mmCIF file of C-alpha atoms and ligand atoms in Angstrom:
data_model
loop_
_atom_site.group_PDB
_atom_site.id
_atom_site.type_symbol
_atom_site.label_atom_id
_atom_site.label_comp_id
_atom_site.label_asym_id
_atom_site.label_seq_id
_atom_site.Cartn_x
_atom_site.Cartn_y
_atom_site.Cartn_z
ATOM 1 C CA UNK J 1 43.122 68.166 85.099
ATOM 2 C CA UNK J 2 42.292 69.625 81.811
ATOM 3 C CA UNK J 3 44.362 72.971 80.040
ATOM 4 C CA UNK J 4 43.004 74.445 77.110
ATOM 5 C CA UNK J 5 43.415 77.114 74.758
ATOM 6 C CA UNK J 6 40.578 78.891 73.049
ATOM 7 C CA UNK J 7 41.003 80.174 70.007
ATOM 8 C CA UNK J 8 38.883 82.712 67.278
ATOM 9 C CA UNK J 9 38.614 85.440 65.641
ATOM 10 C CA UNK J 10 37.736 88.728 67.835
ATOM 11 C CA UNK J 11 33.473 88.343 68.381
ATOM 12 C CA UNK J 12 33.675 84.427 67.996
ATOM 13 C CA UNK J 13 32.425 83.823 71.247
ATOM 14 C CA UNK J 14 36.002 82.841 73.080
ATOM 15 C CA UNK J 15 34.504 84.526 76.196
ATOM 16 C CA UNK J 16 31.528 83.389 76.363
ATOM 17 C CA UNK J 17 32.292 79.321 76.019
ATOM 18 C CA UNK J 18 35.116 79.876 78.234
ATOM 19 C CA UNK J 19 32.738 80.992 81.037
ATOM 20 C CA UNK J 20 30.407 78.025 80.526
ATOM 21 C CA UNK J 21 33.775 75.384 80.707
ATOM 22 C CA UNK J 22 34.909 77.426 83.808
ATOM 23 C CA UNK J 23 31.587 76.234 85.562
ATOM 24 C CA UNK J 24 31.773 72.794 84.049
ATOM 25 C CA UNK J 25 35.237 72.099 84.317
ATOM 26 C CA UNK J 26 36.312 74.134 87.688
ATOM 27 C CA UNK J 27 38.758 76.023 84.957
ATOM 28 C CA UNK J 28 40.966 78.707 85.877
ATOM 29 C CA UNK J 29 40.167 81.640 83.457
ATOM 30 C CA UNK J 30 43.329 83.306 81.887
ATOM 31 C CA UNK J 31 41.884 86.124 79.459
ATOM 32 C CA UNK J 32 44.738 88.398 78.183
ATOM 33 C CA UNK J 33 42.231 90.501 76.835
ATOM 34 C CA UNK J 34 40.304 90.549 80.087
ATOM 35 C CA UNK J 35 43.530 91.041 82.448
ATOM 36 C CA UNK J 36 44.268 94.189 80.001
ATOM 37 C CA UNK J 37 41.248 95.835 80.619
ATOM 38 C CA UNK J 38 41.302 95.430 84.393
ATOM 39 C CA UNK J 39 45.149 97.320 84.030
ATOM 40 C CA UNK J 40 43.497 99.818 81.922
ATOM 41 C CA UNK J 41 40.745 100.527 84.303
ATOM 42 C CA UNK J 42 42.445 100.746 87.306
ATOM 43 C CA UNK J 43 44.723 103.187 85.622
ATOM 44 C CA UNK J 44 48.164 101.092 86.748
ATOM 45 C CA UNK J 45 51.718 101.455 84.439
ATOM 46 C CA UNK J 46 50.749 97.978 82.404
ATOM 47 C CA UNK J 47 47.134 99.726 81.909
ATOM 48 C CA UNK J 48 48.393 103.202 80.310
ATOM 49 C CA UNK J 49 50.882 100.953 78.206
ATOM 50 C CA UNK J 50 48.682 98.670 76.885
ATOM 51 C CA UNK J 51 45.701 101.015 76.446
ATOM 52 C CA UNK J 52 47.725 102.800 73.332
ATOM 53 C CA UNK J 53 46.418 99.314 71.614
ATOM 54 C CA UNK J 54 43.837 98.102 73.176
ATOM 55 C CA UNK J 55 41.774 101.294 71.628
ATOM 56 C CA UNK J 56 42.834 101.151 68.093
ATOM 57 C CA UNK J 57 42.352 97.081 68.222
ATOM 58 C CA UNK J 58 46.307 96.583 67.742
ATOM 59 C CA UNK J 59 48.127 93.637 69.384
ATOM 60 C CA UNK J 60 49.975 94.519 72.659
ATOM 61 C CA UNK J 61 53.910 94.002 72.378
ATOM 62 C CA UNK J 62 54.997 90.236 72.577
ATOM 63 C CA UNK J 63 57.410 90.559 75.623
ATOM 64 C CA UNK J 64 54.427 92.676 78.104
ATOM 65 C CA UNK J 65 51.990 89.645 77.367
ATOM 66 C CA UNK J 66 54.163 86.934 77.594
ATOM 67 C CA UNK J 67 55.606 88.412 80.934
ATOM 68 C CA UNK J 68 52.081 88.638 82.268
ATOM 69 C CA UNK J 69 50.881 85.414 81.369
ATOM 70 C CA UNK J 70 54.348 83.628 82.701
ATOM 71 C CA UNK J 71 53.525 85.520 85.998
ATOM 72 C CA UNK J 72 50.164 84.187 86.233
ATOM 73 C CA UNK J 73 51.136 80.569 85.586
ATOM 74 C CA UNK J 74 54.501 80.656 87.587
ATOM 75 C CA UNK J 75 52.846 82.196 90.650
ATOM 76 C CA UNK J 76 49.607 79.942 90.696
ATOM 77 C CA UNK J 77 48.413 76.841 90.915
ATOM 78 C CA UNK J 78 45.479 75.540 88.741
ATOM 79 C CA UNK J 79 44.007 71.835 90.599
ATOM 80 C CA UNK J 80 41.455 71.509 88.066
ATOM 81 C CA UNK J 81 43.328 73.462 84.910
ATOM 82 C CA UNK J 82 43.256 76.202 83.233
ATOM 83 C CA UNK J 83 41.516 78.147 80.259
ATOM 84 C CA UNK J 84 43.531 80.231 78.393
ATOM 85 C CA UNK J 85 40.906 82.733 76.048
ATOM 86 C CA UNK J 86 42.742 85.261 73.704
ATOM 87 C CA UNK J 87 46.608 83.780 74.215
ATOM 88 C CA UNK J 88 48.644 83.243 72.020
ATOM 89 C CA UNK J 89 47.447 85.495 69.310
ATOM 90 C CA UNK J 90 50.972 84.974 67.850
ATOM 91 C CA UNK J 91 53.634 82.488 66.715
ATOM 92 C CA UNK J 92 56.060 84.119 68.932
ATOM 93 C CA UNK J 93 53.483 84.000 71.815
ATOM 94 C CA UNK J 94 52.599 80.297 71.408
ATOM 95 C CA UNK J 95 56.381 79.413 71.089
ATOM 96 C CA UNK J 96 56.845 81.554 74.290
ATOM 97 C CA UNK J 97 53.522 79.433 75.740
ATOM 98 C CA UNK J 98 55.514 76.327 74.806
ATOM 99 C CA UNK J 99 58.164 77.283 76.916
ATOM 100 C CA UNK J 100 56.651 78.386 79.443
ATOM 101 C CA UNK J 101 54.480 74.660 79.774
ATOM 102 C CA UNK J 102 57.810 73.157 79.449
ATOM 103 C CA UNK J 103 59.306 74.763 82.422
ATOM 104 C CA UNK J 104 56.322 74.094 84.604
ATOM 105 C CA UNK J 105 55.969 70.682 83.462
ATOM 106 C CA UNK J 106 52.347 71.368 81.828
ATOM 107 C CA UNK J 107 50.600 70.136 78.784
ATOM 108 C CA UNK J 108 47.635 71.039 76.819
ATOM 109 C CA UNK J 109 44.663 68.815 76.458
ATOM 110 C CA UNK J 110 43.264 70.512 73.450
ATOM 111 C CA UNK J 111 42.832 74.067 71.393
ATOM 112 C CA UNK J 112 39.706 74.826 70.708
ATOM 113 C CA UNK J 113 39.118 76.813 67.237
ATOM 114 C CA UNK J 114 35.455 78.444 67.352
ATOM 115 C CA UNK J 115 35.133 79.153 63.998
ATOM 116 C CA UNK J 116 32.825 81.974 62.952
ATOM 117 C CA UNK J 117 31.795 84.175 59.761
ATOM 118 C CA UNK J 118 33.099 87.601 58.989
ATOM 119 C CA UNK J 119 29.662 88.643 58.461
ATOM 120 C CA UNK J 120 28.345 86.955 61.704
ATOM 121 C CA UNK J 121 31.461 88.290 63.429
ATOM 122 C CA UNK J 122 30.913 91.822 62.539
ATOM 123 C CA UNK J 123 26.847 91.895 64.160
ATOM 124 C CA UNK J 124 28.398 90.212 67.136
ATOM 125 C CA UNK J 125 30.560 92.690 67.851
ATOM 126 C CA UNK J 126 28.082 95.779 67.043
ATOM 127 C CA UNK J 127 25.993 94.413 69.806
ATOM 128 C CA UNK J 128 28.349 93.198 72.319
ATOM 129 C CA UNK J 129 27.808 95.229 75.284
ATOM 130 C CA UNK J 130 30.291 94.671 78.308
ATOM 131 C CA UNK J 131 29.760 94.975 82.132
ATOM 132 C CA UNK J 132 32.382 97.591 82.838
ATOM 133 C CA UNK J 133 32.277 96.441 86.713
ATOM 134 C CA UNK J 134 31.734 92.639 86.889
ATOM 135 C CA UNK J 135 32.523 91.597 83.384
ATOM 136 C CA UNK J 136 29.727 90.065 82.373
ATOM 137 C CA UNK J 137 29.074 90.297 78.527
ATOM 138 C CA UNK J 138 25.691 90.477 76.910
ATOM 139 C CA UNK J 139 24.137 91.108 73.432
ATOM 140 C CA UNK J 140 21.713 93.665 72.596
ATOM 141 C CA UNK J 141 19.679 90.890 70.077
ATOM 142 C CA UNK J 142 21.151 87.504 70.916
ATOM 143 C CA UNK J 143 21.707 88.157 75.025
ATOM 144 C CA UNK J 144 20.045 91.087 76.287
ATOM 145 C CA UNK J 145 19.633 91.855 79.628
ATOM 146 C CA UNK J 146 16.494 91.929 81.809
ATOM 147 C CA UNK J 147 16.402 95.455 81.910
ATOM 148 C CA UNK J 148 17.804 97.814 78.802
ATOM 149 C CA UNK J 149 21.616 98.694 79.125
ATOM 150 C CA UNK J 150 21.571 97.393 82.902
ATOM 151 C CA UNK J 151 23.934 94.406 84.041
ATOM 152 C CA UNK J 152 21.472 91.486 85.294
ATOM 153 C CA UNK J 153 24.127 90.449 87.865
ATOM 154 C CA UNK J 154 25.326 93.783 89.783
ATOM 155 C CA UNK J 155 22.879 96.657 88.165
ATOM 156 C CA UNK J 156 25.345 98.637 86.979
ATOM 157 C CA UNK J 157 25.350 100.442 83.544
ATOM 158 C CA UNK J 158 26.703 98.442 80.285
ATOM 159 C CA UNK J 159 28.830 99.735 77.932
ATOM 160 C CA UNK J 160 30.089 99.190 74.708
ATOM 161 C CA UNK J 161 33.850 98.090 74.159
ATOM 162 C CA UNK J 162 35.668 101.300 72.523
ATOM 163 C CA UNK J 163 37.362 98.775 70.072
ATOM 164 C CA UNK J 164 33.941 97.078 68.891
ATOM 165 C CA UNK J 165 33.402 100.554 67.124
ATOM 166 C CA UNK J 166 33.788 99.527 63.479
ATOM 167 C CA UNK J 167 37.279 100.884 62.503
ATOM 168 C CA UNK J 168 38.756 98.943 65.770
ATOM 169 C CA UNK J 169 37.067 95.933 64.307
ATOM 170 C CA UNK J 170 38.045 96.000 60.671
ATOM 171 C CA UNK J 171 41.437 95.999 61.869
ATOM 172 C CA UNK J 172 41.188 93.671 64.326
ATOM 173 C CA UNK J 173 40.143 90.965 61.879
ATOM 174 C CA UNK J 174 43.117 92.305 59.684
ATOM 175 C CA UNK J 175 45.484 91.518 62.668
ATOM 176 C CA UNK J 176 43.758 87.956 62.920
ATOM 177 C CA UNK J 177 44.172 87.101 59.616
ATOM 178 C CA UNK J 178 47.850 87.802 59.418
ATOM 179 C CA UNK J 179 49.139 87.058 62.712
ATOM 180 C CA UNK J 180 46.975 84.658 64.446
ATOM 181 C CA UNK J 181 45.147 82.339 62.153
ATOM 182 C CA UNK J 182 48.842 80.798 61.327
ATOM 183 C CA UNK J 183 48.655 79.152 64.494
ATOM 184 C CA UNK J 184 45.331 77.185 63.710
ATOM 185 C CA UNK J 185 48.380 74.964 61.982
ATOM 186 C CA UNK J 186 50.611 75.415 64.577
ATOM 187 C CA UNK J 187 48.507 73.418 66.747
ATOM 188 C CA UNK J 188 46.592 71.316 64.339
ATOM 189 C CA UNK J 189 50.336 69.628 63.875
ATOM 190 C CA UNK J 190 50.714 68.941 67.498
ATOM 191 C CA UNK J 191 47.813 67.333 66.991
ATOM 192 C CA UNK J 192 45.606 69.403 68.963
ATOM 193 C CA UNK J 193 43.248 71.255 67.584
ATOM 194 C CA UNK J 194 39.127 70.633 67.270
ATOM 195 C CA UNK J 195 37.082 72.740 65.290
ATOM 196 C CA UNK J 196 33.944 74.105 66.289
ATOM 197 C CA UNK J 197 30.891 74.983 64.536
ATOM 198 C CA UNK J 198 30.478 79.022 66.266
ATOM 199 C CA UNK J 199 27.521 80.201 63.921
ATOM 200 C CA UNK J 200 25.445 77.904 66.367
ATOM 201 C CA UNK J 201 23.408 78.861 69.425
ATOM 202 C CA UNK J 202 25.586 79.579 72.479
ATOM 203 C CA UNK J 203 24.275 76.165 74.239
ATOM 204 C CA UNK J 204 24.868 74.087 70.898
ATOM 205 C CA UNK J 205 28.444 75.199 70.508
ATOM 206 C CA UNK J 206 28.821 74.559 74.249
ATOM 207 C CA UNK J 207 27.706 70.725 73.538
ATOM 208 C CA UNK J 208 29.805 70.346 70.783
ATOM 209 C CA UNK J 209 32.873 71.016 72.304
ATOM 210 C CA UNK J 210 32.188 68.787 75.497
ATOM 211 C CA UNK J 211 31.533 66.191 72.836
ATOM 212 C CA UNK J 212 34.852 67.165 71.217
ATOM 213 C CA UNK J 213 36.424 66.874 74.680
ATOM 214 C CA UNK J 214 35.228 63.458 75.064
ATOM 215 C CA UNK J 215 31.980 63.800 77.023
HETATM 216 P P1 ADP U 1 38.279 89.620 71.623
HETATM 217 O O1 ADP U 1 37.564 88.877 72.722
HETATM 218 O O2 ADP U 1 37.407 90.615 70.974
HETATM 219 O O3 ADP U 1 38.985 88.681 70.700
HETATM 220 P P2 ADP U 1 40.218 90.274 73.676
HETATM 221 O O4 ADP U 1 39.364 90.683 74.806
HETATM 222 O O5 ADP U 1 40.785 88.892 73.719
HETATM 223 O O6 ADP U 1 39.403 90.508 72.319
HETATM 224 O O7 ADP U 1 41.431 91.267 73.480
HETATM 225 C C1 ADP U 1 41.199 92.654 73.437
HETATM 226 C C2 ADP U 1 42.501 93.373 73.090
HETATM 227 O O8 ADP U 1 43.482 93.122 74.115
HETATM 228 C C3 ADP U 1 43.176 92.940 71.804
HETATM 229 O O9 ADP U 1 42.634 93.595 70.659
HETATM 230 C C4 ADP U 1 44.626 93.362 72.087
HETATM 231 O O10 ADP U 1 44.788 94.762 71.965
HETATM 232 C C5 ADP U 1 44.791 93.018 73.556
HETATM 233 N N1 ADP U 1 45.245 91.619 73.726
HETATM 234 C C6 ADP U 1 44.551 90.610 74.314
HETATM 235 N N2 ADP U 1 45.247 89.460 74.269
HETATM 236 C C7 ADP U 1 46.428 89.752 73.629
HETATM 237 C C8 ADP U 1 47.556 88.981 73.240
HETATM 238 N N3 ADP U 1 47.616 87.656 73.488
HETATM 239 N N4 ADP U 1 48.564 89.620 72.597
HETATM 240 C C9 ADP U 1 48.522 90.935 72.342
HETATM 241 N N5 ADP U 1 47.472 91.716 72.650
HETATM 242 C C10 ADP U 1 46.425 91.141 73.297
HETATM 243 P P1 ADP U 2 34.976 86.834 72.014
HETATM 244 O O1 ADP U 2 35.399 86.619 73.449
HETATM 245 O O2 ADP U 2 35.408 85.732 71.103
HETATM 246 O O3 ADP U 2 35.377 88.179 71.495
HETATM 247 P P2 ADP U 2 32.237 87.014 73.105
HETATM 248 O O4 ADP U 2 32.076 85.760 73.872
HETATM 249 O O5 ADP U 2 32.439 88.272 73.845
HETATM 250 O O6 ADP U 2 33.386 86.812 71.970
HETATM 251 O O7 ADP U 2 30.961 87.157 72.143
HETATM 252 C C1 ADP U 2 30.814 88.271 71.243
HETATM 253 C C2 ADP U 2 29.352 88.730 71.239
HETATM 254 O O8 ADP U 2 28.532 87.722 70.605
HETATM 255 C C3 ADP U 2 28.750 88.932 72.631
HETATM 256 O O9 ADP U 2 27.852 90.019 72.570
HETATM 257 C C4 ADP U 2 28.023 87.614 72.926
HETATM 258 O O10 ADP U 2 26.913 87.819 73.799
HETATM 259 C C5 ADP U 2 27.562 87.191 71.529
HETATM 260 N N1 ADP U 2 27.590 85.721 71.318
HETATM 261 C C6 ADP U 2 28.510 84.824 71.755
HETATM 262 N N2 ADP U 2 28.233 83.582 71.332
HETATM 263 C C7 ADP U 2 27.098 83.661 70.582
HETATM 264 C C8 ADP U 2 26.287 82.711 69.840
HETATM 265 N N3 ADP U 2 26.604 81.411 69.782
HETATM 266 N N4 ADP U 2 25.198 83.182 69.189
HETATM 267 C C9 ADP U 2 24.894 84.520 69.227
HETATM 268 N N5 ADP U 2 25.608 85.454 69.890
HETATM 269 C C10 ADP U 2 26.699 85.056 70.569
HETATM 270 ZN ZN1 ZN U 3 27.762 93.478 86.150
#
């Protein structure tokens, strides 16, 4: 059994390593950001609440995330472990997390920090485009699919994420700075944290973190 956290700044890559450990490791995926979108889009109470920040690239209240992600741990059970990709993004949150292991008689193998650029960051997230219907997440120069704008998995149209527009993004790296870059310490004290080259090709920083992991 293996738990981890991935950690980095928005556009690091957090989503796409996670889905390439998922495979490897039979993970459990746990994406905050991802379980927020799914509310949004199928238009439930949580969605409308949470799409008020989502849009302008603000951090969703404390208490609504950590409820969620307590649900999702409480109510399942992970064999193999679990992923957790974009939580905590706060000190609050990973004292919450802490908790929360506590209770359920988890612990974390590792944190992974994919550490990236501003400047690399900020072309990543220009041309991330998103499959709005399976999730899938591609790059117009980096990852592009088979066929312009079109997912390669289900065919439907790609979009782009309405907080990868630039003013979401600027302030998005803002709210990283401040409130969840502290925790790199957090977690490098609990002796836990491994840093990982991110300005690497997507299969390189995949290596280097199974050879972090002990492989
Ligand atoms: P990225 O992959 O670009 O880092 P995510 O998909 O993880 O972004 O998150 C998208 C948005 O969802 C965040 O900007 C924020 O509004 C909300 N969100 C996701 N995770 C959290 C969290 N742990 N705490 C508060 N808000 C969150
Ligand atoms: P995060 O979840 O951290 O916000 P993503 O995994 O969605 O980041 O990646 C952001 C964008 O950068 C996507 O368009 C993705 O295809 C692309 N990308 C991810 N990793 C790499 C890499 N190592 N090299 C080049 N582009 C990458
Ligand atoms: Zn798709």
């Amino acid at each position: 059994m293996i738990n981890l956290l991935i950690m980095g700044k928005p556009g690091a890559g957090k989503g796409t390593q996670s889905k390439k450990l998922l495979k490897h490791y039979k993970l459990a995926h746990i994406s905050t950001g991802n379980i927020y979108r799914e509310e949004i889009s199928k238009g439930t109470a949580i969605g409308k609440e949470a799409k008020k920040y989502l849009d302008d690239g603000n951090l969703v209240p404390d208490k609504m995330t950590n409820d969620i992600v307590w649900d999702v741990l409480n109510e399942n059970n992970y064999p193999h472990g679990f992923m957790l990709d974009g939580y905590p993004r706060t000190r609050a949150q990973a004292e919450a997390l802490d908790e929360m292991l506590k209770k359920l008689d988890i612990k974390l193998s590792a944190v992974i920090n994919v550490d990236v650029k501003d400047d690399v960051l900020l072309h990543r997230m220009a041309g991330r485009r998103v499959c709005p219907n399976c999730g899938h997440t591609y790059h117009t120069d980096y990852h592009p699919p088979k066929i312009d704008g079109i997912c390669d998995h289900c065919g439907h149209e790609l979009i782009q994420r309405p907080d990868d527009l630039e003013e979401s993004v600027m302030n998005r790296l803002a709210i990283y700075n401040e409130k969840t870059k502290p925790l790199l310490d957090y977690y490098d004290e609990k002796k836990l944290l491994v840093v990982i080259d991110g300005e690497q090709s997507t299969n390189k920083v995949f290596q280097d973190i199974l050879k972090e992991l002990g492989e």
